[in-house]
Structures are given as C-alpha cells and as structure tokens.
Amino acid sequence: MESKLRAILPDAELIRMYEQMVLSREFEESCAEQYTKGHITGFLHLYSGQEAVAVGATAGLHRDDYILSAYREHAQAIVRGAEPRRVMAELFGKRTGICKGKGGSMHLFDPNLSFMGGYAIVGGQFPIAVGLAFAAKFRKEGRIVACFFGDGAANQGTFHESLNWARLWELPVLFVCENNSYGIGTSVARASALPDIHRRTCGYDIPSERVYGMDVIAVYEAIKWAAEWVREQNRPFLIEAITYRFRGHSMADPGKYRSLAEVELWKSRDPVPAFANRLVEEEIATEAQLEGIRQQALVTLADAVKFAEESPWPEDSEVWEDVYA
Amino acid sequence: MSEMTYRDALNLALKEEMRRDPSVVTWGEDVALYEGSFKVTRGLLAEFGEERVKDTPISENTIVGVSIGAAMGGLRPVAELMTVNFALLAMDQIVNHMAKIRSMFGGQTRLPMVVRAPGGGGSQLGAQHSQSLETYFMHCPGIHVAVPATPADARGLLKASIRDNNPVMFLEHELLYNSKGEVPDDTESLVPLGKAEVKREGKDVTIVAYSRMTILALQAAAELEKEGISCEVVDLRTLSPLDTETFIASVNKTGRAVVVEECWRAAGLGGHLASIIAEECFDRLLAPVRRVSGLDVPMPYSRKIEKLCIPQVETIAAAVRDVMSQKY
C-alpha cells in the first residue's frame, strides 16, 4: 500500500510524533491522578484531546523558534523537550522543578528550549511574543515566534494590539489559535461576534488559515508551511486549529455547559488513536509497537512521579531568591 | 560640570547609553519623528535611525509587553509611556508580567528594560492627566522605581536604570523638565539605584521627599532657616530599592520627621515611610511623624483649587513648624 504519511515525513519522525502524543496524554492523566491524591495543588488545566496541535505544530517549527503559550501548556513544554520529571516536580512544587517550584502548572519556562513561558493572564503572551520577534529580527537570528493562545484570548485587547503591531513592524510571529470551543464555560459563539477567529486577521492585513486540529499531520503541514512563510516574509500569519478538550476547563470544572453527546462526538475524533490507526494502516508501525510506546510512556511517568515525590521542597530562604536579577 | 535642564539631562543619558550599547533601543508614542511629547527623545531618530528609535501605535499595554519580549530576547529597551496616567492601561503587563517573569520562571530570565513615564500634577491638565502613581509601582515587588529630582540625578539614574538587569519604572516629573542644574561631564558618572541622598544637611528636623517634592522641600528648608529651623532634606531618588538606612540615620540624628508625598494620602507611600520611622526611630523621636500628601480627590482643573491638592512649599513649611512645636 502506498503510504501518504511517508510522503510527508520519514518513519522515525512519524513514530516520534506518536510517542510525543502518547506521552502528552499520559502525562495529563497522571497529573489528574496526582491532583486527586493531593500531590498537585492549585489550578490544573489539562490538555487531553488537543495533543495533535502541540505535537504537529512543534514538529513544523525549527528547534530554536520561540514558543509561548497560555496556562494549558504542559504538553507544549514536554513536546519541545522539557523532561517530564522536572515538569512533574514543578507541579508538585518541588525545588527540582523546571522553575524551582516558583511557577507551577501555569508557568512552565525553559530558555534552553526556547520555550518562553506559560502565561496565565488570558492574552498576556501576545505582546511578549511580538517583542521576542522584534529582538529576533533585530539580531538577525532567523528564528520566528510561535504564539499559542485559546479562542477566549482572541477577545482580549492585547490580541488586536499585537496583530496590528506585528503587521506594522513586519515581525515574524506565527499566531496559533487552539480553538477548543470554550473559554471556561462560555462557548465561542456566545463570546465572539465573529466565531471564525482566523477571519479576524483581515482587519490587520494578516493572512490566516484554519486547520482541523485533531489531525496531527494536518496541523504539521499547515504550521510548517506557515512558519516558513513567516520566516521568509518576516511577517505575521495566523493559524486557527479546531480542537477540543476532553476534560473540563480545570480540575474544578464538572463541564455542565456542554452535552454528553457533544463530548462523546469529539472523543470519537480522539487524535491519539486516530494517528495510531493511520500508522498501522500505512504499515509504519505495528499495534504491538504502538502498545510498547504507551508502556514506555507509563514507565517514564512512573519515574517522573517518583522523582517529584522524592524531591526536596524549596528552602524557606529561596522565597527571596530570583525576585531581582 | 555643565549646566543643563532635567529634559536635556535625560536626553543626554539616552544618547550616551545608545552610543555605548547597540542593544539599547527606544520606542513609544510619538518618540521618533515627533521627538516626544515632552521632547526628551529629541535628536534620537536622526542619530540612531528608525531601527532603534521607533514610534508605536497607541497601545500602552502592548508597548510594555513588547519591551518585555525584547528584553527577554536580548535587547535593552527603553519604552516611553507618554504620561504615567496611561501606565494604568499597561498595568497588566507591568504588574502581572514585567514584575513577575523573573521570579515565576525560577530566575531563568531577566528583563533589562526601562519604562519612562512623565507624571505629576500642577499644570491644569485635569483629573486624568495629573496623577502621581508612584505608590502603585512601589507596592509591587519585582520592579525598581526611580524618581529623580535634579538634572544630575535624572541623567545618572537613567543611565544606571538602562544598565540594570531589572525592569525599572522611571518616573519623570513634568514640572521639572525645564529646571536647571549642574550635571557631571563624565559619561561614566552613574547614580546607583537604591541610594538616597542628603540634599541639605540640618539638625532639627528631617524632611523625606522624592522627585519634585524634594525641590519644594529644599525651598521650604531655605525659608525655615530664616526662622531658625535647621532642616535636613533626604531625597530618596529611588522608591524601590528603598534606601531606609539614610533616612533612618537622619531621623535618629534630628529626632523629627516630615514625609512629603505628591500622591494621594490614603495608603500612600508616605504612610509606609512613616511606619518605618516609627518602628526604627521610636525612642529617638521628639514628635510624631507628620505626612504632607496630595489631597484625596480627583485633580480639579481650576488652578485656584488645583494647588490645594498638591503639597506646596508653604504646606511643607507649616508641617515642619508643627513638628517643631511639639515635644514629647
């Protein structure tokens, strides 16, 4: 059988993407369990259902392109290369965490991975992304900025200010909207005069495209093309990925604003088994191989939880550290 | 030393630091072609070009946010907010982002950036253009706050702020732009952040002030000297870091303190200073600490009643006479 996937990416890369999707999903499931046990406290926003966006988008970027995101960003950090054990330790509030336990679930950051942060004020990351793009262009670094945001953020003033600014100064920003249909419990249709978020960019003369965000390869191809366009043109572009979160907004949300039928419909489009089926159908991997990948992810996560549990708390004196440079 | 205005001293600081360090860039509303609403950025576009001196849209929150990103990306941006009143539109980026990014990301990045903002009242600009918001910034950990009173301090503090690796809110006073003073010729003459200065030595009472209030305090001290009252004037120069040592030492010497703040009295920074003095100098105080503050009203336009809302030389002098009349 002729493989469509192989025409797009080599086998090893496809398998790696599947590993990342499974690891992302299992990481979130593990977080939910640790939250229930009281090991993870505070807000916890899980990404389950949206994995195709983080994995496909990251694969379409260069390794040193900047990534910024919001507060549902565990998967984006891990897919970019953050060690699961250091992310888990962060969620446990331990000093071995990726931000020494100062950030928590919503504020992951690693400059060595060009992962420039999870931001928990809706829309707060837009202007910062524009500023990073200015610095990258000013210093002729050749890298672009991928700025992830949710559908709700498109109604913040910073979205509009930043689109205007990025186009005006001709800056290499790829805006990536993860439209999962809800800003907490308010649907896009109930919050946005124009629910097609990608169409909003016409007011700023910025091209845009919509992509089916449950298909990792579709996301990859859209992002790859757009990222290269942004890099070559030194101009912004926006991609709206249509996706869905399987869980509530946060662990505190029972999700009563959406019907069971709707949730079940989207679960039938689960991007992880969908990609698994394609890999098997196109004979890129066997089912046994894919099950092995899942088992490996579980081993990684057991290690991550153990590491987080056994890690030390921050010292009291650390409360004063890193407030000023 | 050369005599120059506060405005020219700031302009010189910007030029010197932009010549010294090619990663220093500056932007804001009307700063380039128009050369700034208060002309602090005069000549910058001509000398450094449009890559480094940039006009922005009227988007204050994004002006600060873009500066944060640029600082994270390796530059040293100096943003101008046309007036500090507009900083209220940028409080999300200032307080929720600029002040927190280093700490909440575990010290893995730093933000070497300056947000310049002219402010203060006294020009009949009405309620929305006459505010003194220094307490707002001083209240927030993670940022430095500079409040220069003289041309020399304006230049020295701005240069130090640009070279500092922390975000600095640099609050200029609109009524000081035309004031003149001696400025050192040495381009390496910096005024460190967090170091207050005794601007006038005295023995009877300490006046703690900052920005334009320092100038008024010095004028009041000159008047009071004729009455035989010797005032020591401590100019804070930066509100954060706050040099408590200098004013505590002064109050321990004089035994009396008047704190002058241009901002509103309710929860104003003067209360914080007074509480430090009460805690640290209690057994040396000869009278209660007095505060001279802005009135707790939105600024009225009419110049007759506007001046009631802002500390004046005479209200500072009256407060000093009051603490001098009290003995415990």
XYZ file of C-alpha atoms in Angstrom:
653
model
C 0.000 0.000 0.000
C 1.241 3.447 -0.920
C 1.833 5.458 2.267
C 0.615 9.021 2.265
C 2.343 9.689 5.570
C 5.728 8.549 4.281
C 5.498 11.118 1.544
C 5.293 13.765 4.214
C 7.715 12.630 6.907
C 10.174 9.787 7.471
C 9.039 6.838 9.600
C 11.244 7.728 12.527
C 9.773 11.210 12.683
C 6.211 9.883 12.496
C 6.902 7.449 15.308
C 8.479 10.197 17.368
C 5.358 12.322 16.943
C 3.215 9.431 18.090
C 5.449 8.979 21.130
C 5.005 12.660 21.959
C 1.229 12.441 21.635
C 1.049 9.422 23.913
C 3.438 10.932 26.417
C 1.392 14.149 26.461
C -1.849 12.261 27.023
C -0.433 10.007 29.715
C 1.260 12.940 31.398
C -2.090 14.675 31.775
C -3.796 11.514 33.014
C -1.032 11.123 35.550
C -1.476 14.765 36.626
C -5.181 14.176 37.206
C -4.349 11.216 39.428
C -1.751 13.169 41.391
C -4.178 16.068 41.790
C -6.785 13.715 43.204
C -4.189 12.424 45.633
C -3.420 15.976 46.716
C 0.153 15.949 45.424
C -0.625 18.604 42.834
C -2.480 21.616 44.169
C -3.687 24.945 42.791
C -5.133 25.217 39.305
C -4.612 22.342 36.907
C -5.708 22.701 33.271
C -5.309 19.526 31.279
C -4.604 19.289 27.558
C -6.148 15.875 26.816
C -7.785 15.978 23.383
C -5.618 18.755 21.981
C -2.358 16.790 21.562
C -2.351 16.934 17.771
C -1.905 20.706 17.955
C 1.139 20.793 20.237
C 2.816 17.857 18.522
C 2.040 18.829 14.939
C 2.916 22.474 15.483
C 6.179 21.830 17.286
C 7.257 19.448 14.532
C 6.599 22.166 11.971
C 8.867 24.676 13.719
C 12.628 24.912 13.875
C 14.215 23.740 17.088
C 15.233 27.287 18.091
C 11.989 29.026 17.137
C 10.486 30.592 20.225
C 7.289 29.116 21.669
C 4.957 30.950 24.040
C 1.710 29.603 25.363
C -1.005 30.103 27.934
C -1.764 28.062 31.053
C -2.696 24.715 29.451
C 0.888 24.226 28.366
C 2.321 21.037 29.876
C 2.262 19.238 26.547
C 3.835 22.115 24.653
C 6.745 22.189 27.091
C 7.218 18.420 27.073
C 6.941 18.099 23.309
C 9.548 20.854 22.981
C 11.843 18.738 25.132
C 11.189 19.535 28.785
C 11.895 16.480 30.939
C 8.634 15.036 32.284
C 10.214 14.512 35.703
C 11.156 18.190 36.004
C 7.707 19.289 34.835
C 6.063 16.907 37.304
C 8.351 18.151 40.090
C 7.272 21.696 39.237
C 3.634 20.678 39.589
C 4.459 19.113 42.948
C 6.022 22.433 44.000
C 9.475 20.956 44.426
C 12.769 22.793 44.023
C 13.872 20.341 41.312
C 11.012 21.636 39.165
C 11.612 23.321 35.851
C 11.047 26.721 37.551
C 12.297 25.682 41.016
C 8.706 25.308 42.189
C 8.046 29.026 41.780
C 5.894 28.712 38.665
C 3.580 25.731 38.934
C 1.337 24.237 36.290
C 0.592 27.523 34.533
C 4.117 28.955 34.374
C 6.496 26.485 32.742
C 9.580 28.024 31.157
C 12.909 26.879 29.765
C 15.030 29.311 27.748
C 17.388 26.499 26.688
C 14.446 25.004 24.791
C 13.343 28.455 23.540
C 10.164 27.701 25.467
C 9.433 31.193 26.676
C 6.653 30.587 29.052
C 3.195 29.705 30.048
C 1.156 32.798 30.868
C -1.967 32.742 32.974
C -3.475 36.131 32.259
C -5.576 35.458 29.167
C -3.875 37.161 26.212
C -0.847 38.272 28.215
C 1.559 36.407 25.955
C 0.699 38.259 22.734
C 2.769 41.433 23.215
C 5.646 39.473 24.709
C 5.686 37.279 21.596
C 5.789 40.396 19.432
C 8.712 41.752 21.455
C 10.641 38.492 21.131
C 10.033 38.588 17.386
C 11.399 42.126 17.277
C 14.540 41.031 19.142
C 14.999 38.023 16.852
C 14.631 40.175 13.752
C 16.798 42.987 15.143
C 19.558 40.490 15.934
C 19.069 38.737 12.579
C 18.663 35.365 14.266
C 16.444 33.854 11.604
C 14.070 32.399 14.120
C 10.373 33.039 14.441
C 7.961 33.127 17.357
C 5.047 30.708 17.664
C 2.448 32.215 19.969
C -0.199 29.730 21.117
C -3.465 31.032 22.512
C -7.024 29.927 23.117
C -10.214 31.068 21.474
C -11.074 33.156 24.534
C -7.870 35.183 24.224
C -8.959 36.461 20.826
C -11.364 38.765 22.641
C -8.660 40.498 24.661
C -7.327 43.881 23.599
C -3.786 42.524 23.508
C -4.768 40.234 20.619
C -5.810 43.141 18.466
C -2.995 45.420 19.592
C -0.448 42.720 18.897
C -1.792 41.750 15.476
C -1.703 45.401 14.474
C 1.801 45.845 15.841
C 3.268 42.656 14.358
C 1.994 43.583 10.906
C 3.011 47.235 11.228
C 6.598 46.400 12.232
C 6.704 43.345 9.945
C 7.644 40.845 12.611
C 7.959 37.062 12.328
C 5.157 35.877 14.609
C 3.083 32.796 13.900
C -0.100 33.123 15.945
C -1.580 29.696 16.667
C -5.135 29.696 17.972
C -6.207 26.484 19.671
C -9.936 26.843 19.295
C -11.420 24.254 21.634
C -14.846 25.933 21.505
C -14.942 27.139 25.101
C -13.459 29.872 27.238
C -14.053 28.100 30.540
C -17.835 27.585 30.208
C -18.645 30.186 27.567
C -18.765 28.902 24.022
C -17.084 30.801 21.199
C -20.489 31.564 19.697
C -21.575 33.211 22.945
C -18.396 35.303 23.276
C -17.273 36.233 19.762
C -19.164 38.366 17.258
C -17.193 36.553 14.557
C -16.638 32.991 15.775
C -14.258 32.216 12.878
C -11.211 33.537 14.655
C -8.905 33.212 11.669
C -11.108 35.636 9.737
C -10.467 38.384 12.238
C -6.978 38.995 10.919
C -8.226 40.670 7.754
C -8.569 43.880 9.751
C -4.809 43.844 10.147
C -3.879 42.596 6.672
C -2.536 39.338 8.109
C -3.106 36.116 6.170
C -4.579 33.184 8.040
C -5.773 29.641 7.672
C -7.987 27.185 9.534
C -6.867 23.613 10.096
C -8.504 20.526 11.584
C -6.708 20.318 14.895
C -7.485 16.692 15.655
C -5.208 15.575 12.798
C -1.567 15.849 13.784
C -0.328 15.658 10.198
C -2.724 18.343 9.009
C -1.502 20.596 11.807
C 2.112 19.775 10.992
C 1.724 20.625 7.321
C -0.149 23.856 7.992
C 2.350 25.029 10.584
C 5.365 24.024 8.547
C 4.160 25.945 5.541
C 3.120 28.974 7.584
C 6.325 29.002 9.639
C 8.443 29.097 6.505
C 6.271 31.839 5.059
C 6.669 33.866 8.259
C 10.432 33.276 8.212
C 10.845 34.281 4.590
C 8.449 37.215 4.590
C 9.263 38.491 8.096
C 5.550 38.975 8.551
C 2.912 37.522 10.858
C 0.496 34.715 9.989
C -2.324 33.138 11.980
C -3.456 29.542 12.109
C -6.667 28.518 13.809
C -6.671 24.869 14.825
C -10.099 23.444 15.579
C -9.770 21.148 18.543
C -11.489 20.059 21.746
C -10.541 19.482 25.348
C -11.885 16.228 26.696
C -11.783 17.348 30.313
C -13.204 20.429 31.982
C -11.521 23.820 31.897
C -9.637 22.861 35.041
C -9.910 20.029 37.520
C -12.530 22.097 39.342
C -14.866 22.161 36.324
C -17.531 19.421 36.001
C -18.324 20.691 32.481
C -22.099 21.069 32.759
C -22.244 23.633 29.954
C -21.744 21.044 27.232
C -23.769 17.959 26.399
C -22.554 14.432 26.865
C -23.355 13.815 23.199
C -21.070 16.648 22.157
C -18.224 15.391 24.323
C -18.716 11.836 23.026
C -18.707 13.057 19.426
C -15.355 14.769 19.927
C -13.942 11.802 21.826
C -14.719 9.703 18.772
C -12.283 12.015 16.977
C -9.546 11.450 19.567
C -6.300 12.423 17.800
C -4.176 9.770 19.515
C -5.958 6.578 18.322
C -6.707 8.315 15.019
C -2.985 8.729 14.377
C -2.282 5.220 15.689
C -4.749 3.764 13.212
C -3.104 5.600 10.323
C 0.357 4.408 11.348
C -0.882 0.809 11.431
C -2.920 1.109 8.239
C 0.021 2.506 6.354
C 2.286 -0.137 7.864
C 4.590 2.356 9.515
C 4.143 0.654 12.860
C 2.517 -2.464 14.246
C -0.060 -2.412 17.011
C 2.401 -4.166 19.278
C 4.957 -1.468 18.601
C 2.463 1.265 19.463
C 1.453 -0.522 22.643
C 5.144 -0.663 23.512
C 5.295 3.107 23.101
C 2.404 3.503 25.526
C 4.050 1.206 28.037
C 7.270 3.189 27.732
C 5.354 6.417 28.409
C 3.869 4.871 31.554
C 7.363 3.911 32.726
C 8.570 7.476 32.069
C 5.670 8.874 34.061
C 6.089 6.486 36.956
C 9.667 7.692 37.114
C 8.528 11.317 36.886
C 6.084 10.916 39.767
C 8.670 9.095 41.864
C 11.210 11.830 41.161
C 8.707 14.529 42.087
C 7.660 12.738 45.271
C 11.220 12.209 46.429
C 12.456 15.682 45.503
C 13.038 18.228 48.258
C 10.784 21.189 48.911
C 12.263 24.640 48.334
C 14.190 26.010 51.298
C 12.439 28.852 53.127
C 15.305 31.143 52.163
C 14.513 30.556 48.471
C 11.380 32.677 48.814
C 13.627 35.736 48.447
C 15.628 34.383 45.523
C 15.192 35.442 41.909
C 12.841 38.329 42.632
C 15.529 40.646 41.284
C 18.447 39.916 38.963
C 30.182 70.108 35.298
C 27.772 71.602 32.781
C 24.510 73.332 33.471
C 21.536 71.816 31.687
C 17.839 71.158 32.083
C 16.321 67.986 33.505
C 14.948 67.318 29.998
C 18.365 67.676 28.369
C 19.966 65.563 31.070
C 17.551 62.727 30.291
C 18.134 63.212 26.582
C 21.886 63.068 27.146
C 21.571 59.882 29.187
C 19.605 58.209 26.383
C 22.128 59.294 23.746
C 25.132 58.247 25.802
C 23.719 54.807 26.563
C 22.594 54.245 22.976
C 26.082 55.153 21.769
C 27.651 52.878 24.334
C 25.446 49.808 23.805
C 23.924 48.872 20.437
C 21.337 46.677 22.152
C 19.633 49.744 23.647
C 16.504 50.625 21.669
C 13.740 53.072 22.458
C 10.101 53.325 21.489
C 6.804 54.832 22.442
C 4.023 57.040 21.171
C 5.478 59.922 19.160
C 9.031 59.422 20.399
C 10.736 59.225 16.978
C 9.537 61.598 14.259
C 7.757 63.927 16.679
C 10.692 63.633 19.136
C 8.490 63.020 22.157
C 5.584 64.873 23.691
C 7.997 66.435 26.175
C 10.921 66.372 23.712
C 13.014 64.072 25.860
C 13.830 61.995 22.776
C 14.868 64.950 20.613
C 17.531 64.064 18.068
C 17.459 60.314 18.720
C 15.871 59.311 15.417
C 18.377 61.432 13.499
C 21.351 59.919 15.291
C 20.307 56.279 15.735
C 17.864 55.651 12.910
C 14.480 54.021 12.706
C 15.714 50.542 13.615
C 16.487 51.701 17.138
C 14.163 54.662 17.645
C 10.581 53.737 16.917
C 7.143 55.244 17.007
C 4.452 52.873 18.226
C 0.701 52.640 17.941
C -1.350 53.971 20.865
C -1.317 50.613 22.655
C 0.217 51.157 26.072
C -0.212 47.627 27.368
C 1.484 46.315 24.256
C 4.254 48.942 24.446
C 5.244 47.448 27.775
C 4.651 43.863 26.639
C 6.757 44.262 23.510
C 9.505 45.710 25.686
C 9.305 42.657 27.947
C 9.660 40.330 24.963
C 12.515 42.345 23.507
C 14.311 42.338 26.859
C 13.831 38.572 27.119
C 15.210 38.300 23.599
C 18.470 40.070 24.446
C 17.822 43.790 23.931
C 17.692 46.675 26.399
C 14.513 48.526 25.511
C 13.632 51.923 26.933
C 9.903 52.419 26.481
C 8.253 55.771 26.897
C 4.679 55.972 28.095
C 3.513 59.421 27.093
C 2.344 60.047 30.643
C 2.181 57.886 33.726
C -1.611 58.121 33.621
C -1.519 55.863 30.573
C 0.506 53.330 32.545
C -2.828 52.322 34.023
C -3.673 50.822 30.618
C -0.448 48.853 30.875
C -0.813 47.626 34.444
C -1.430 44.068 33.255
C 1.930 43.917 31.511
C 3.674 45.923 34.258
C 2.316 44.106 37.302
C 1.231 40.702 36.028
C 4.142 40.198 33.647
C 7.113 42.553 33.937
C 7.298 42.326 37.717
C 6.819 38.555 37.907
C 8.512 36.944 34.936
C 11.901 36.511 36.552
C 10.557 35.097 39.789
C 7.770 32.879 38.487
C 10.073 31.369 35.881
C 12.593 30.457 38.583
C 15.185 33.093 37.736
C 15.815 31.671 34.263
C 15.461 35.009 32.511
C 15.865 38.666 33.307
C 14.285 41.812 31.977
C 16.789 44.621 31.459
C 14.272 47.292 30.487
C 13.127 50.759 31.439
C 9.640 52.210 31.237
C 9.892 56.005 31.287
C 6.768 57.886 32.283
C 6.290 61.608 32.924
C 3.744 62.450 35.584
C 2.713 64.630 38.459
C 0.233 67.443 38.758
C 0.222 71.201 38.686
C -0.328 72.125 35.041
C -4.120 72.318 34.963
C -4.366 69.134 32.932
C -7.411 67.881 34.777
C -8.205 64.687 36.625
C -6.969 62.203 34.016
C -3.578 63.798 33.301
C -2.363 64.958 36.711
C -1.828 61.816 38.731
C 1.084 60.754 40.904
C 1.004 56.963 40.794
C 4.397 56.144 42.328
C 2.833 54.213 45.210
C 1.195 51.840 42.730
C 4.584 50.758 41.392
C 6.407 50.868 44.710
C 3.799 48.475 46.093
C 4.701 45.805 43.575
C 7.748 43.563 44.135
C 9.918 42.731 41.132
C 10.365 46.204 39.705
C 12.539 49.164 40.577
C 11.112 52.681 40.778
C 13.265 55.744 40.069
C 12.052 59.264 40.928
C 14.790 61.800 40.132
C 14.521 65.380 41.386
C 17.521 67.061 39.758
C 19.136 67.039 36.299
C 22.211 65.256 37.651
C 20.116 62.526 39.235
C 17.909 62.304 36.148
C 20.911 61.546 33.957
C 22.726 59.355 36.454
C 19.671 57.311 37.393
C 18.516 56.830 33.812
C 21.938 55.569 32.801
C 22.019 53.222 35.786
C 18.486 52.044 35.004
C 19.356 51.250 31.392
C 22.389 49.244 32.519
C 20.473 47.463 35.300
C 19.259 43.937 34.646
C 15.888 44.525 36.300
C 12.828 46.307 34.960
C 12.717 49.935 36.091
C 9.727 52.256 36.206
C 11.393 55.609 35.618
C 9.063 58.362 36.780
C 9.898 61.819 35.481
C 8.141 64.931 36.759
C 6.566 67.099 34.085
C 7.131 70.290 36.082
C 10.853 69.565 36.395
C 11.674 69.231 32.684
C 12.715 72.899 32.434
C 14.517 73.006 35.774
C 18.275 73.530 35.523
C 21.199 72.109 37.418
C 24.834 71.083 37.238
C 25.481 67.716 35.610
C 28.850 65.901 35.718
C 30.695 65.731 32.395
C 31.966 62.198 32.986
C 29.917 59.771 30.897
C 30.545 57.056 33.491
C 29.031 59.119 36.277
C 26.057 56.976 37.339
C 23.686 57.315 40.258
C 23.144 53.863 41.755
C 19.588 52.605 42.243
C 18.745 52.309 45.924
C 20.897 55.137 47.243
C 19.170 58.144 48.774
C 20.991 61.449 49.078
C 21.026 64.047 51.803
C 20.389 67.085 49.635
C 20.678 69.514 52.540
C 22.144 68.922 55.961
C 20.355 70.127 59.066
C 19.922 69.302 62.739
C 16.352 69.984 63.865
C 14.071 68.029 61.546
C 14.332 65.591 58.634
C 12.195 66.101 55.541
C 11.956 62.908 53.479
C 10.939 63.569 49.879
C 11.380 62.471 46.258
C 11.056 63.905 42.757
C 9.559 67.437 42.678
C 8.707 67.201 46.379
C 12.461 67.291 47.065
C 12.726 70.635 45.257
C 9.817 72.042 47.268
C 11.299 70.652 50.487
C 14.593 72.415 49.758
C 12.733 75.682 49.182
C 10.830 75.205 52.432
C 14.104 74.469 54.241
C 15.567 77.738 52.934
C 12.537 79.653 54.254
C 12.630 77.890 57.608
C 16.297 78.636 58.078
C 15.312 82.318 58.348
C 13.125 81.315 61.300
C 15.975 79.466 62.910
C 14.797 75.957 61.993
C 17.513 73.738 60.536
C 16.077 71.142 58.130
C 17.804 68.093 56.734
C 16.359 67.087 53.358
C 16.662 63.447 52.323
C 15.936 62.813 48.650
C 15.021 59.155 48.208
C 15.902 59.139 44.437
C 14.520 55.616 44.114
C 11.453 54.251 45.897
C 12.455 50.706 45.089
C 15.027 49.703 46.142
C 14.243 51.910 49.126
C 17.278 53.224 50.978
C 15.862 53.169 54.501
C 19.299 53.478 56.071
C 19.844 57.085 55.011
C 16.569 58.473 56.311
C 16.618 56.390 59.492
C 20.092 57.721 60.266
C 18.907 61.256 59.584
C 15.821 60.978 61.792
C 17.877 59.381 64.566
C 20.068 62.484 64.356
C 17.326 65.139 64.216
C 14.576 63.436 66.226
C 11.801 64.788 63.997
C 10.443 63.765 60.601
C 8.148 65.180 57.939
C 7.389 62.884 54.999
C 6.283 64.534 51.759
C 4.408 62.641 49.047
C 2.749 64.083 45.951
C 0.441 61.082 45.664
C -2.862 60.593 47.451
C -2.674 60.187 51.202
C -4.887 57.109 51.523
C -2.492 54.133 51.551
C 0.150 56.394 50.041
C 3.861 55.691 50.241
C 4.248 58.326 52.975
C 2.424 56.020 55.350
C 4.956 53.292 54.610
C 7.867 55.658 55.251
C 6.260 56.953 58.439
C 5.755 53.420 59.713
C 9.423 52.589 59.097
C 10.444 55.723 61.001
C 8.071 54.842 63.844
C 9.463 51.318 64.054
C 13.130 52.166 63.711
C 13.410 55.568 65.413
C 10.724 55.366 68.118
C 12.940 56.100 71.076
C 14.658 58.991 69.286
C 11.510 60.764 68.114
C 10.733 64.087 69.806
C 7.408 64.480 67.978
C 5.005 62.358 65.926
C 5.935 61.876 62.285
C 3.957 64.212 60.024
C 2.833 63.463 56.486
C 2.288 66.068 53.793
C 0.296 64.482 50.975
C -1.782 65.123 47.918
C -5.464 65.590 48.723
C -7.659 62.527 48.332
C -9.699 63.931 45.438
C -9.578 63.569 41.643
C -7.492 66.528 40.499
C -9.660 69.571 39.685
C -8.800 71.668 36.640
C -9.107 75.201 38.067
C -5.654 76.403 39.087
C -7.090 78.148 42.143
C -8.133 74.876 43.722
C -5.683 72.558 41.936
C -2.855 73.866 44.080
C -4.726 72.844 47.229
C -4.406 69.245 46.077
C -0.615 69.213 45.743
C 1.883 69.788 48.548
C 3.312 73.322 48.321
C 6.376 74.961 49.873
C 4.106 76.589 52.424
C 2.300 73.362 53.429
C 5.633 71.614 53.899
C 6.931 74.545 55.974
C 3.764 74.517 58.073
C 4.198 70.797 58.788
C 7.791 71.402 59.856
C 6.737 74.225 62.189
C 4.095 71.903 63.599
C 6.527 69.102 64.460
C 8.922 71.689 65.874
C 6.188 72.965 68.193
C 5.526 69.537 69.664
C 7.574 67.974 72.399
C 7.181 64.532 73.975
